[in-house]
XYZ file of C-alpha atoms in Angstrom:
544
model
C 0.000 0.000 0.000
C 1.460 3.420 -1.005
C 1.828 6.213 1.557
C -0.838 8.333 -0.181
C -3.288 5.473 -0.352
C -2.589 4.518 3.276
C -3.326 8.083 4.330
C -6.612 8.058 2.433
C -7.576 4.653 3.842
C -6.796 5.730 7.376
C -8.993 8.791 6.973
C -12.001 6.746 5.819
C -14.623 5.941 8.456
C -15.153 2.245 9.200
C -18.673 2.083 7.784
C -18.677 -1.442 6.457
C -22.110 -1.317 4.837
C -21.187 1.908 3.051
C -18.026 0.341 1.673
C -19.998 -2.666 0.459
C -22.541 -0.413 -1.247
C -19.761 1.546 -2.968
C -18.163 -1.658 -4.211
C -21.476 -2.893 -5.600
C -22.218 0.359 -7.410
C -18.651 0.895 -8.619
C -16.310 3.839 -7.962
C -17.341 5.469 -11.275
C -20.818 6.036 -9.840
C -19.940 6.474 -6.193
C -16.603 7.186 -4.502
C -15.646 6.416 -0.924
C -15.928 9.325 1.503
C -12.871 11.593 1.436
C -11.665 10.269 -1.938
C -11.828 12.307 -5.102
C -13.075 10.610 -8.265
C -10.304 9.372 -10.401
C -8.020 6.427 -11.082
C -6.983 6.088 -7.439
C -10.558 5.577 -6.188
C -10.698 1.741 -6.744
C -7.404 1.223 -4.904
C -8.521 3.479 -2.092
C -11.752 1.509 -1.750
C -9.922 -1.824 -1.534
C -7.416 -0.430 0.987
C -10.252 0.920 3.097
C -12.000 -2.424 2.995
C -8.794 -4.216 4.023
C -8.263 -1.849 6.937
C -11.890 -2.121 8.003
C -11.651 -5.910 7.892
C -8.673 -5.877 10.247
C -10.444 -3.510 12.629
C -13.623 -5.663 12.585
C -11.707 -8.841 13.318
C -9.637 -7.202 16.040
C -12.778 -5.947 17.720
C -14.540 -9.315 17.875
C -15.072 -10.707 21.305
C -14.128 -14.349 21.820
C -17.121 -16.663 21.504
C -18.088 -18.944 24.314
C -16.365 -22.301 23.887
C -18.598 -25.027 22.542
C -19.377 -27.996 24.710
C -16.695 -30.630 24.328
C -17.854 -33.426 22.062
C -18.479 -36.595 23.994
C -16.573 -39.634 22.749
C -18.457 -42.186 20.682
C -19.900 -45.023 22.778
C -18.101 -48.335 22.895
C -19.441 -51.233 20.841
C -19.011 -54.380 22.939
C -19.544 -56.792 20.060
C -16.566 -58.736 18.652
C -14.648 -57.271 15.742
C -14.966 -58.646 12.243
C -12.350 -61.112 11.040
C -9.840 -59.235 8.839
C -10.914 -60.947 5.613
C -14.566 -60.132 6.296
C -13.660 -56.485 7.007
C -11.888 -56.258 3.652
C -14.886 -57.831 1.952
C -17.214 -55.273 3.522
C -15.040 -52.451 2.232
C -15.216 -53.838 -1.319
C -18.996 -54.264 -1.129
C -19.469 -50.692 0.078
C -17.089 -49.309 -2.552
C -19.243 -50.724 -5.358
C -21.659 -48.138 -6.732
C -24.848 -48.817 -8.707
C -24.476 -47.993 -12.366
C -20.687 -47.839 -12.245
C -20.469 -50.108 -15.264
C -23.014 -48.073 -17.263
C -25.936 -49.468 -19.201
C -26.099 -52.509 -21.405
C -24.991 -56.017 -20.594
C -23.575 -56.675 -17.172
C -20.840 -59.062 -18.232
C -19.672 -61.778 -15.871
C -18.899 -59.551 -12.855
C -21.145 -60.011 -9.795
C -23.342 -57.143 -8.637
C -21.710 -56.428 -5.282
C -24.363 -54.029 -4.003
C -26.967 -56.780 -4.384
C -24.829 -59.005 -2.158
C -24.542 -56.424 0.612
C -27.947 -57.270 2.183
C -26.958 -60.945 2.520
C -23.571 -60.020 3.947
C -25.220 -57.768 6.556
C -27.729 -60.470 7.486
C -24.946 -63.007 8.015
C -22.793 -60.540 9.998
C -25.723 -59.626 12.232
C -26.540 -63.286 12.814
C -23.004 -63.757 14.163
C -23.121 -60.621 16.306
C -20.162 -58.760 14.817
C -19.493 -55.042 15.265
C -18.932 -52.745 12.304
C -15.365 -51.447 11.780
C -15.333 -47.736 12.743
C -13.744 -46.720 9.436
C -16.612 -48.357 7.507
C -19.401 -46.467 9.287
C -19.573 -43.417 6.939
C -19.848 -45.596 3.817
C -22.345 -47.858 5.583
C -24.553 -44.904 6.502
C -24.304 -43.527 2.961
C -25.419 -46.891 1.570
C -28.349 -47.041 3.995
C -29.306 -43.487 3.118
C -29.622 -44.389 -0.561
C -31.458 -47.700 -0.046
C -34.272 -47.895 2.468
C -34.342 -51.707 2.182
C -30.832 -51.778 3.684
C -31.594 -49.592 6.690
C -32.777 -52.106 9.315
C -29.848 -54.497 8.793
C -27.285 -51.735 8.188
C -28.213 -49.788 11.331
C -28.288 -52.933 13.432
C -24.782 -53.793 12.221
C -23.517 -50.211 12.565
C -24.542 -50.152 16.220
C -24.464 -47.228 18.678
C -21.586 -45.426 16.980
C -23.735 -44.882 13.881
C -26.244 -42.935 15.984
C -23.403 -40.886 17.448
C -22.256 -39.999 13.921
C -25.796 -39.332 12.712
C -26.211 -36.567 15.291
C -23.218 -34.788 13.716
C -24.210 -35.034 10.055
C -27.628 -33.903 8.750
C -27.337 -36.339 5.815
C -27.536 -39.243 8.252
C -30.398 -38.005 10.415
C -32.609 -40.776 8.982
C -30.746 -43.142 11.322
C -32.086 -41.287 14.350
C -35.644 -41.856 13.133
C -35.169 -45.432 11.958
C -33.155 -46.930 14.807
C -34.697 -47.677 18.212
C -33.266 -45.288 20.749
C -32.007 -42.963 18.038
C -33.971 -39.907 19.076
C -32.336 -37.224 21.138
C -34.824 -37.950 23.912
C -34.599 -41.721 23.891
C -36.140 -42.986 27.134
C -34.713 -45.430 29.586
C -36.675 -48.644 28.851
C -36.683 -49.415 32.583
C -38.207 -46.062 33.571
C -42.014 -45.847 33.038
C -42.017 -42.102 33.732
C -39.349 -41.505 31.092
C -41.367 -43.529 28.596
C -44.568 -41.587 29.371
C -42.705 -38.278 29.053
C -41.534 -39.094 25.545
C -44.956 -40.432 24.592
C -46.665 -37.202 25.666
C -43.970 -34.737 24.569
C -42.006 -36.386 21.740
C -42.167 -35.820 18.011
C -44.438 -38.038 15.963
C -41.585 -40.163 14.555
C -40.169 -40.636 18.058
C -43.569 -41.715 19.360
C -44.040 -44.246 16.550
C -40.601 -45.711 17.226
C -41.315 -45.819 20.957
C -44.684 -47.547 20.534
C -43.266 -50.110 18.109
C -40.321 -50.939 20.367
C -42.509 -51.139 23.480
C -45.067 -53.323 21.703
C -42.381 -55.877 20.863
C -41.445 -56.411 24.506
C -44.620 -55.507 26.446
C -47.758 -55.542 24.305
C -50.098 -54.604 27.161
C -47.975 -51.606 28.229
C -47.875 -50.308 24.645
C -51.646 -50.605 24.321
C -52.178 -48.850 27.661
C -49.912 -46.003 26.538
C -51.919 -45.610 23.334
C -55.211 -45.589 25.224
C -54.021 -42.657 27.369
C -53.949 -40.243 24.427
C -56.196 -41.978 21.892
C -59.042 -39.465 22.083
C -56.760 -36.488 21.408
C -54.695 -37.921 18.544
C -55.161 -36.823 14.933
C -56.938 -39.327 12.640
C -53.863 -40.033 10.513
C -51.778 -40.545 13.664
C -54.392 -42.865 15.178
C -54.214 -44.980 12.032
C -50.433 -45.306 12.231
C -50.483 -46.084 15.944
C -53.258 -48.647 15.496
C -51.242 -50.390 12.808
C -48.463 -50.997 15.341
C -50.785 -53.373 17.226
C -50.291 -56.001 14.505
C -47.130 -57.066 16.324
C -48.170 -59.277 19.207
C -51.888 -59.048 18.350
C -53.902 -61.109 20.817
C -57.247 -61.497 22.618
C -56.299 -58.837 25.179
C -56.459 -56.235 22.408
C -60.096 -56.968 21.570
C -61.775 -54.473 23.909
C -59.666 -51.591 22.655
C -60.218 -52.567 19.009
C -63.975 -52.889 19.568
C -64.037 -49.305 20.809
C -62.049 -48.246 17.757
C -64.892 -49.547 15.555
C -66.803 -46.367 16.456
C -63.900 -44.060 15.543
C -64.596 -40.893 13.550
C -62.161 -41.990 10.804
C -63.330 -44.575 8.302
C -59.743 -45.793 7.779
C -59.277 -46.303 11.511
C -62.552 -48.250 11.702
C -61.515 -50.432 8.755
C -58.111 -51.203 10.283
C -59.660 -52.048 13.650
C -62.101 -54.407 11.927
C -59.284 -56.063 10.001
C -57.302 -56.657 13.188
C -60.357 -58.063 14.972
C -61.084 -60.428 12.088
C -57.541 -61.799 12.503
C -58.648 -62.927 15.996
C -60.949 -65.880 15.205
C -62.394 -65.890 18.756
C -63.338 -62.202 18.722
C -66.942 -61.001 18.861
C -66.556 -59.276 15.489
C -65.347 -62.521 13.903
C -68.425 -64.277 15.312
C -70.741 -61.607 13.887
C -69.058 -61.877 10.496
C -69.353 -65.671 10.618
C -73.119 -65.429 11.068
C -73.451 -62.992 8.170
C -71.159 -64.950 5.844
C -72.759 -68.313 6.669
C -76.161 -66.907 5.698
C -74.791 -66.251 2.208
C -73.096 -69.613 1.483
C -74.595 -73.106 1.636
C -74.472 -76.546 0.001
C -77.240 -77.455 -2.430
C -77.901 -81.155 -1.787
C -80.728 -81.415 -4.312
C -78.291 -81.883 -7.169
C -76.701 -85.168 -8.162
C -73.333 -83.625 -7.348
C -73.326 -81.383 -4.271
C -72.474 -77.776 -5.075
C -72.047 -74.523 -3.225
C -74.761 -71.952 -3.747
C -74.237 -68.268 -2.967
C -76.812 -65.629 -2.103
C -74.923 -62.353 -1.730
C -76.207 -59.669 0.674
C -78.917 -57.388 -0.685
C -77.930 -54.440 1.510
C -75.127 -53.136 3.701
C -76.766 -52.067 6.939
C -75.368 -49.836 9.684
C -74.217 -52.786 11.786
C -72.177 -54.135 8.874
C -70.594 -50.755 8.306
C -69.719 -50.499 11.986
C -67.918 -53.836 11.672
C -65.739 -52.527 8.861
C -67.716 -53.403 5.732
C -67.227 -50.632 3.171
C -70.599 -49.902 1.631
C -69.517 -48.240 -1.603
C -68.031 -50.631 -4.137
C -65.064 -49.642 -6.323
C -65.777 -48.557 -9.871
C -66.676 -51.519 -12.056
C -67.435 -53.812 -9.114
C -70.926 -55.011 -8.224
C -72.139 -53.984 -4.797
C -73.405 -57.404 -3.743
C -70.208 -59.224 -4.713
C -68.198 -56.484 -2.968
C -70.127 -56.967 0.272
C -69.942 -60.750 0.034
C -66.154 -60.715 -0.360
C -65.718 -58.552 2.738
C -67.962 -60.797 4.848
C -66.261 -64.030 3.806
C -62.700 -62.754 4.246
C -63.512 -61.498 7.765
C -65.248 -64.707 8.910
C -63.156 -67.331 10.766
C -62.237 -70.162 8.423
C -63.397 -72.590 11.092
C -66.935 -71.527 10.167
C -67.006 -73.438 6.911
C -66.491 -77.139 7.729
C -69.499 -77.055 10.107
C -71.561 -74.949 7.684
C -70.751 -77.040 4.606
C -71.493 -80.586 5.771
C -68.417 -81.366 7.859
C -66.131 -81.286 4.840
C -62.410 -80.589 5.052
C -60.963 -77.448 3.447
C -59.716 -79.565 0.503
C -63.190 -81.011 -0.031
C -64.822 -77.582 0.265
C -62.504 -76.001 -2.289
C -63.153 -78.916 -4.674
C -66.929 -78.345 -4.650
C -68.367 -76.608 -7.711
C -69.823 -73.154 -7.079
C -72.983 -72.137 -8.858
C -73.863 -69.036 -10.845
C -70.307 -67.895 -11.461
C -69.479 -67.127 -7.834
C -66.408 -69.376 -7.634
C -63.813 -66.682 -8.328
C -65.276 -64.264 -5.800
C -65.703 -66.911 -3.099
C -62.262 -68.475 -3.517
C -60.566 -65.071 -3.637
C -62.226 -64.131 -0.323
C -61.131 -67.428 1.224
C -57.583 -66.688 0.030
C -57.592 -63.318 1.800
C -58.965 -64.956 4.942
C -56.292 -67.685 4.874
C -53.551 -65.071 4.526
C -55.002 -62.853 7.267
C -55.521 -65.770 9.666
C -52.279 -67.532 8.650
C -54.136 -70.812 8.177
C -51.805 -73.395 6.639
C -54.517 -76.037 6.005
C -56.718 -73.663 4.026
C -53.668 -72.287 2.214
C -52.772 -75.802 1.040
C -56.330 -76.431 -0.108
C -56.542 -73.184 -2.077
C -53.086 -73.630 -3.595
C -53.930 -77.090 -4.876
C -51.380 -79.306 -6.550
C -48.575 -77.402 -8.286
C -48.828 -79.761 -11.274
C -52.531 -79.006 -11.817
C -53.239 -77.194 -15.105
C -55.103 -74.370 -13.350
C -52.089 -73.648 -11.121
C -50.423 -71.918 -14.058
C -53.463 -69.685 -14.515
C -55.915 -68.478 -15.324
C -57.898 -70.081 -12.538
C -60.030 -69.338 -9.521
C -56.883 -68.420 -7.573
C -54.429 -66.042 -9.256
C -50.645 -66.327 -9.100
C -50.487 -63.240 -6.871
C -52.908 -64.894 -4.448
C -50.914 -68.124 -4.572
C -47.757 -66.202 -3.646
C -49.489 -64.805 -0.570
C -50.870 -68.238 0.367
C -47.394 -69.767 0.171
C -46.258 -67.423 2.941
C -48.495 -69.334 5.390
C -46.551 -72.567 4.774
C -43.223 -73.629 6.234
C -40.055 -72.904 4.212
C -39.561 -76.526 3.101
C -43.144 -77.031 1.983
C -43.135 -73.673 0.236
C -39.981 -74.524 -1.715
C -41.299 -77.963 -2.679
C -44.545 -76.478 -4.038
C -42.744 -73.867 -6.141
C -40.296 -76.508 -7.436
C -43.249 -78.627 -8.569
C -44.818 -75.586 -10.199
C -41.647 -74.820 -12.167
C -41.235 -78.429 -13.299
C -44.762 -78.345 -14.750
C -45.262 -74.754 -15.883
C -41.725 -73.445 -16.386
C -40.225 -70.172 -15.214
C -42.248 -67.614 -17.138
C -44.914 -67.334 -14.423
C -42.801 -68.297 -11.413
C -40.988 -65.041 -10.632
C -43.369 -63.776 -7.934
C -43.599 -67.257 -6.419
C -39.805 -67.457 -6.116
C -39.798 -64.137 -4.269
C -41.555 -65.646 -1.222
C -39.189 -68.616 -0.840
C -36.606 -68.719 1.930
C -32.966 -67.947 1.061
C -30.887 -69.897 0.274
C -33.292 -71.944 -1.828
C -33.769 -75.529 -0.739
C -31.979 -78.054 -3.002
C -35.147 -79.251 -4.841
C -36.083 -75.681 -5.704
C -32.550 -74.753 -6.751
C -32.348 -77.766 -9.047
C -35.750 -76.968 -10.563
C -34.692 -73.397 -11.361
C -31.339 -74.370 -12.871
C -32.905 -77.168 -14.935
C -35.584 -74.794 -16.241
C -32.960 -72.202 -17.196
C -30.958 -74.887 -18.982
C -34.042 -76.045 -20.874
C -34.807 -72.464 -21.899
C -31.227 -72.022 -23.131
C -31.254 -75.253 -25.156
C -34.584 -74.267 -26.690
C -33.103 -70.993 -27.951
C -35.542 -68.941 -25.881
C -35.233 -65.183 -25.846
C -32.601 -64.854 -23.086
C -33.357 -61.385 -21.755
C -36.839 -62.457 -20.637
C -35.148 -64.636 -17.981
C -32.849 -61.918 -16.614
C -35.063 -61.379 -13.560
C -35.005 -65.064 -12.604
C -31.259 -65.197 -13.249
C -30.760 -62.232 -10.905
C -32.809 -63.986 -8.219
C -30.767 -67.156 -8.703
C -27.537 -65.211 -8.128
C -28.816 -64.060 -4.743
C -30.871 -67.077 -3.678
C -29.265 -70.302 -4.927
C -27.258 -72.214 -2.359
C -23.549 -71.430 -2.978
C -22.839 -75.176 -2.956
C -24.646 -75.392 -6.320
C -21.751 -73.599 -8.070
C -19.807 -76.778 -8.894
C -22.898 -78.334 -10.490
C -23.167 -75.439 -12.932
C -19.723 -75.726 -14.520
C -21.158 -77.751 -17.389
C -23.377 -74.817 -18.384
C -20.570 -72.333 -18.954
C -19.796 -73.267 -22.550
C -21.416 -71.316 -25.392
C -24.129 -73.631 -26.785
C -24.949 -74.188 -30.425
C -27.747 -71.835 -31.343
C -30.893 -73.253 -33.002
C -31.882 -71.622 -36.280
C -34.850 -69.844 -34.713
C -32.920 -68.623 -31.633
C -32.542 -64.925 -30.832
C -29.308 -63.503 -32.319
C -26.474 -63.728 -29.822
C -28.565 -65.743 -27.379
C -25.902 -68.422 -26.898
C -23.273 -65.911 -25.850
C -25.672 -64.184 -23.494
C -26.642 -67.464 -21.817
C -22.987 -68.443 -21.376
C -22.165 -65.026 -19.933
C -25.155 -65.173 -17.564
C -24.221 -68.638 -16.286
C -20.603 -67.505 -15.771
C -21.851 -64.571 -13.720
C -24.111 -66.914 -11.757
C -21.249 -69.283 -10.924
C -18.910 -66.404 -10.038
C -21.529 -64.870 -7.752
C -22.276 -68.169 -6.005
C -18.595 -68.733 -5.311
C -18.251 -65.183 -4.028
C -21.209 -65.710 -1.687
C -19.623 -68.922 -0.434
C -16.378 -67.065 0.245
C -18.263 -64.311 2.082
C -19.899 -66.804 4.438
C -16.584 -68.585 5.042
C -14.881 -65.283 5.902
C -17.581 -64.418 8.416
C -17.311 -67.871 9.974
C -13.558 -67.548 10.444
C -12.452 -67.063 14.029
C -10.250 -64.193 15.087
C -6.668 -65.310 15.707
C -5.763 -65.365 19.369
C -3.629 -62.327 20.419
C-alpha cells in the first residue's frame, strides 16, 4: 500500500455497509468518503476495505467455547475377522451404475450381495469397523431396504455420527433409541414423558419398540392419548398393534370400531377379524354363513351363494365398506368382505363337515367361484391358516395352477407365505417343473434364502431347458438375478457344465448363446463369491 493510499484509507470511516454499497455500485458512480473521483478511487476503496476488515476482526469478542464433544460409545460386540472387514469395504465401494448401461458381463453385482452379507454378519453378532461407518450410513441413506440391517450392524456409533451429520439423520428416526430424547426402557415415567412430549416419529418408534417387549404396556400407553390424537396418527399407531396381536387387544379394538375416521374403523375391523375368537369374527361368521350353503338337491353337491342385498349400519360399523369400487358389483363387494372377515373354522361345520380340501373342490354355482375363492384366500392369509392355504393352492402340477384359474398367481404367492419354508420350496419346485419359469418369478420371491436343493435344481434345470430351446434370453434376466442371490452357494460346482457357449438353433434370438454363457458364468462367479463371504464371516479371530 502506497503512503498516499494509506493516508486516504486511514482517513475513511469504518462504515462497512457503506463500503460494500460503494463496491457494488462501482467507484465510477460512487466514490468512498474523502476520496476524489479518479483512477486512485478503486485502490482506495480496496485499501479501506482491508483496513476495516482488520479492525472488525480485532474488535470481535471471543465466543463462548462449545461444549466438548463426547466420545463415541463403545461397541461391545466382537470385531470382524480381517478378511470379512476387507470384503465389507469392497462391497461398500461398489456403486450402482458404475459399469453403465447394457450387458452386465460376468462380474457379480456387489451391491446386491450387501444385504446378505449384513444379514450373516448380524446373525453372528459382529461389530462394524469404525472406518466403515460413513460408507455404511451412505449406503443405507440411498437404499431404504438396507436400513434395518445396516443400522443394526452399525450399532451405537452410527447414531453418534448421525447426530453430527444432517445427511444421516434418517438413522435417528429409523433406529430404536435414536432420538435425542430416547427414554430409559426401565423407567415408566421416562417412557410416558416421551410419549406425551415427543415428536411423531419418536412416538411411533417408541410404541413399536414397546409393543415388541410388552404388548399390554404399549396398548395402555396408546389408550391414554387416543381421544386427542389426529386421525392419521391414530391410524399409524393402530397399525403398530399387529405385532403381538392377541385377545387382550379386543376391547380396545372394539371401541375403535366407532372411531370418527373410516380408515381407523376399517383397520380395527381387520385386526379383529384376525382374531378368530373375537366377537366381530363371530358376527361376520353369522353374516357370511347366511350367504353360502351346500345345495344337496343336485346329483353332485355344489355350493350356492346368495350375496347380501344391503349393507346395513351394523355391517358398516364392523368394517364393511358400503360403496363398491368402480366396475365392481355392490353385492359381490359386500360378500367378499364378509367371507374374508369370517373365521375359516366356520365353513367345515356350515358345509357338511367337509375338510378345506373337499370344500374347495366343490363346484360353485352361478359364477361365484372366483369371488368366493378369492375371499377365502384373503382370509387364509389374514388368519395364517396353513390347512386352508394348502387347499386353495392345490397341486402345483394341476393345469389351473399356471393360470388363469379361480386363484391367481399373486394370491398363490401370498398363500405360500403361510406354509413352512420346506413345503413352500417344494410347491414352487413342482410348479416350475410343470409350468416353467415364465410365471414363477413372484412365487420365487416368497421362498426362503438360500433356496432348498429341490427348488434350486428346478430353477437351474428350467434355465438350462430355456437355453437349449433358444428362448429369448433377456426375458429370464429377472429369474437369473434372483438365482444369483438365492441359490445355495454349494450349487456352483454343479453349474460348470453350463458355462460353454451352446450351439444356437436356427430360430434362436441372435447372440442368445453368448448371453446365456455369460449369464451362467456370472451366476457361478456370484455363487462362489457368496460362499467365500460366508466362510470369511465364519472364520475365528486369531488369538492375540
